[in-house]
GROMACS .gro file of C-alpha atoms in nm:
model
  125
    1UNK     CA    1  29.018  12.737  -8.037
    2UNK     CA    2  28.676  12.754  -8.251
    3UNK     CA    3  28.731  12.491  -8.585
    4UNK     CA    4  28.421  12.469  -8.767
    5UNK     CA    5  28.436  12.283  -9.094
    6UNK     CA    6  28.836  12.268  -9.100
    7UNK     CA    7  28.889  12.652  -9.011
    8UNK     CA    8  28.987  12.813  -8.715
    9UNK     CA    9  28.812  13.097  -8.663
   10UNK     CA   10  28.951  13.429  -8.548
   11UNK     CA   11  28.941  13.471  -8.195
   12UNK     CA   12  28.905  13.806  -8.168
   13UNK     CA   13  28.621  13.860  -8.362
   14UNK     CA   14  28.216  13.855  -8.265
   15UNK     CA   15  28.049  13.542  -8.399
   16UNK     CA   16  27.886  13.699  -8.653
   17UNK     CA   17  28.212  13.795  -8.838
   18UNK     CA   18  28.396  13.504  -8.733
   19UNK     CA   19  28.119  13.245  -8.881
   20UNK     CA   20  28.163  13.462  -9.212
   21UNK     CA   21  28.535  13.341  -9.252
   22UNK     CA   22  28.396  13.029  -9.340
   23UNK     CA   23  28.421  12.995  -9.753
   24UNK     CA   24  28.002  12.958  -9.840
   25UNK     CA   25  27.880  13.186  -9.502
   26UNK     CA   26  27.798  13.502  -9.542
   27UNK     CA   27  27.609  13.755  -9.348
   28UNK     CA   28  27.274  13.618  -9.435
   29UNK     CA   29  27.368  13.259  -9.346
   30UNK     CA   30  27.599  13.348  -9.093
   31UNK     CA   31  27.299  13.547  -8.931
   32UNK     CA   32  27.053  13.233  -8.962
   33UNK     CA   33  27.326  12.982  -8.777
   34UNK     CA   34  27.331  13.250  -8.481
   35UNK     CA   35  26.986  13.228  -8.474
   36UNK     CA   36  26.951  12.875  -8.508
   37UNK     CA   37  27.209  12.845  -8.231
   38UNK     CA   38  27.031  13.078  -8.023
   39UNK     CA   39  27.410  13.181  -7.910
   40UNK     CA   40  27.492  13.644  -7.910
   41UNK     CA   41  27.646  13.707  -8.255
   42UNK     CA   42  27.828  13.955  -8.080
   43UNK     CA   43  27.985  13.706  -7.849
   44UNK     CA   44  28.380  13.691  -7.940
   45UNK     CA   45  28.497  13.346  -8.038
   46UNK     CA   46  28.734  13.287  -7.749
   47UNK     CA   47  28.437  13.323  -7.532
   48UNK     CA   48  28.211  13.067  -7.673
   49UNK     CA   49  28.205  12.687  -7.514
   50UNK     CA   50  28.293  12.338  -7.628
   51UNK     CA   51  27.917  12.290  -7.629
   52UNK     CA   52  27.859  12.620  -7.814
   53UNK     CA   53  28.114  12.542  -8.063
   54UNK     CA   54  28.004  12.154  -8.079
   55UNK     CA   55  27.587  12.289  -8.169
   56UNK     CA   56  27.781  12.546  -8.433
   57UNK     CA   57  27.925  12.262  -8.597
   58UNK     CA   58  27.618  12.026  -8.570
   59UNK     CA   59  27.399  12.310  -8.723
   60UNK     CA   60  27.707  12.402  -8.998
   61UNK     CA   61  27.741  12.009  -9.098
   62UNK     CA   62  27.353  11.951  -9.169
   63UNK     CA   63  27.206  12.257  -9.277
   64UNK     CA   64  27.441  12.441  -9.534
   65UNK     CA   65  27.713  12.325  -9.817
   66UNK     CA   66  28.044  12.478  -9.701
   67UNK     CA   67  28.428  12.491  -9.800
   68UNK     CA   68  28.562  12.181  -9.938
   69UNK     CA   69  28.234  12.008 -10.098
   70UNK     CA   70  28.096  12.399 -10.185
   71UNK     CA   71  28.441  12.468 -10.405
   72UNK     CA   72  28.423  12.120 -10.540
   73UNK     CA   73  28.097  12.207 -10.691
   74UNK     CA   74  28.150  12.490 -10.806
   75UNK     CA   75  28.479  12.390 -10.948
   76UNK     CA   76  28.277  12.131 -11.112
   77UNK     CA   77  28.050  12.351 -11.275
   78UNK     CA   78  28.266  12.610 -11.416
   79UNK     CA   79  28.395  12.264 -11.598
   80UNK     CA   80  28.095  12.154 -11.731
   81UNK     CA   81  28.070  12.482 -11.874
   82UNK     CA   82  28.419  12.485 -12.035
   83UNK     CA   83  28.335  12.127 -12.130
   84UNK     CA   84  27.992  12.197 -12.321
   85UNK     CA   85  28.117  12.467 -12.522
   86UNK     CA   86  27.888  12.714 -12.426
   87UNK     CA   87  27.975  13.124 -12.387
   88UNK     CA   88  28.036  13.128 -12.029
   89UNK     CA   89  28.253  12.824 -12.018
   90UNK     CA   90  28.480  12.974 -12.351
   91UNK     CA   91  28.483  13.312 -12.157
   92UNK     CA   92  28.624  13.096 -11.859
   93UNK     CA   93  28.841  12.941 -12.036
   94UNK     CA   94  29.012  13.247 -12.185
   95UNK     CA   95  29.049  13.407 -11.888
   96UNK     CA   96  28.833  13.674 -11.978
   97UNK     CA   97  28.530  13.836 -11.768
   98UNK     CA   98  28.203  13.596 -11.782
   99UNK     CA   99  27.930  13.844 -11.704
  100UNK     CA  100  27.929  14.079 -11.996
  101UNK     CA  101  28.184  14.334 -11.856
  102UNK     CA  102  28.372  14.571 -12.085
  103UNK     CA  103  28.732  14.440 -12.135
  104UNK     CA  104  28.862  14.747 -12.351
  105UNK     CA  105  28.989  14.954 -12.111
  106UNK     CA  106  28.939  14.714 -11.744
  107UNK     CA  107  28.927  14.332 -11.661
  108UNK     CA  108  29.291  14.357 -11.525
  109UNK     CA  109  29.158  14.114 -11.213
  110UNK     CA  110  29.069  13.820 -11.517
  111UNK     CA  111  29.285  13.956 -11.800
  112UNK     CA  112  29.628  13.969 -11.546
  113UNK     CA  113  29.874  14.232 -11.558
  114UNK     CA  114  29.935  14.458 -11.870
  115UNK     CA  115  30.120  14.326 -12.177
  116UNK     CA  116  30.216  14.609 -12.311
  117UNK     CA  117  30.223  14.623 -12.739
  118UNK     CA  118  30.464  14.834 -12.952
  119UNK     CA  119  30.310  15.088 -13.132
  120UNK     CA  120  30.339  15.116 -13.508
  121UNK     CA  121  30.588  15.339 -13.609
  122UNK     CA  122  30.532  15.629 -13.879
  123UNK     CA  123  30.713  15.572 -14.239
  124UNK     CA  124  30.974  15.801 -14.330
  125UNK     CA  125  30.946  16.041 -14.620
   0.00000   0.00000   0.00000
């Protein structure tokens, strides 16, 4: 079993994909490490080597930020934002989109599920 930076990585996948499981690889990155490793990215994971795996992990460790020390940091900087006080971090803060979205009639992915409010009702005569 392929565990590169404290994730096992699907067996049945080609490299390619299975590097991209990783939190901080994508297919740009993941592309450059097969590359780098001169390994097939369409090689599955079950297939590769201890010594494969081993120059993965070597390349992984010193080249690229990735999982625990990648969230950490950008944990961290979503809290100096909160903590300065600027727009972003208040944004974060509520819950609310960051990026200048609309939150009228979408945002349900930041703003959570519906909370529906009564309407007001009409006076009688």
């Amino acid at each position: 079993m392929a565990r590169i930076a404290g994730v096992d990585l699907p067996r049945d996948k080609g490299l390619y994909y299975g590097l991209q499981s990783i939190y901080g690889i994508g297919p740009k990155k993941a592309t450059e490490i097969v590359e780098k490793s001169g390994l097939d990215p369409r090689t599955k994971v079950r297939e590769l080597s201890e010594d494969d795996v081993a120059k993965l992990r070597n390349i992984i460790d010193a080249d690229y930020q990735v999982e625990g020390d990648l969230r950490r940091e950008v944990f961290s900087n979503i809290r100096r934002l909160m903590e300065i006080g600027c727009y972003r971090g208040l944004r974060h803060r509520r819950g609310l989109p960051v990026h200048g979205q609309r939150t009228r009639s979408n945002a349900r992915t930041r703003k959570g599920k519906a909370k529906t409010v009564a309407g007001k009702k009409k006076a009688k005569k």
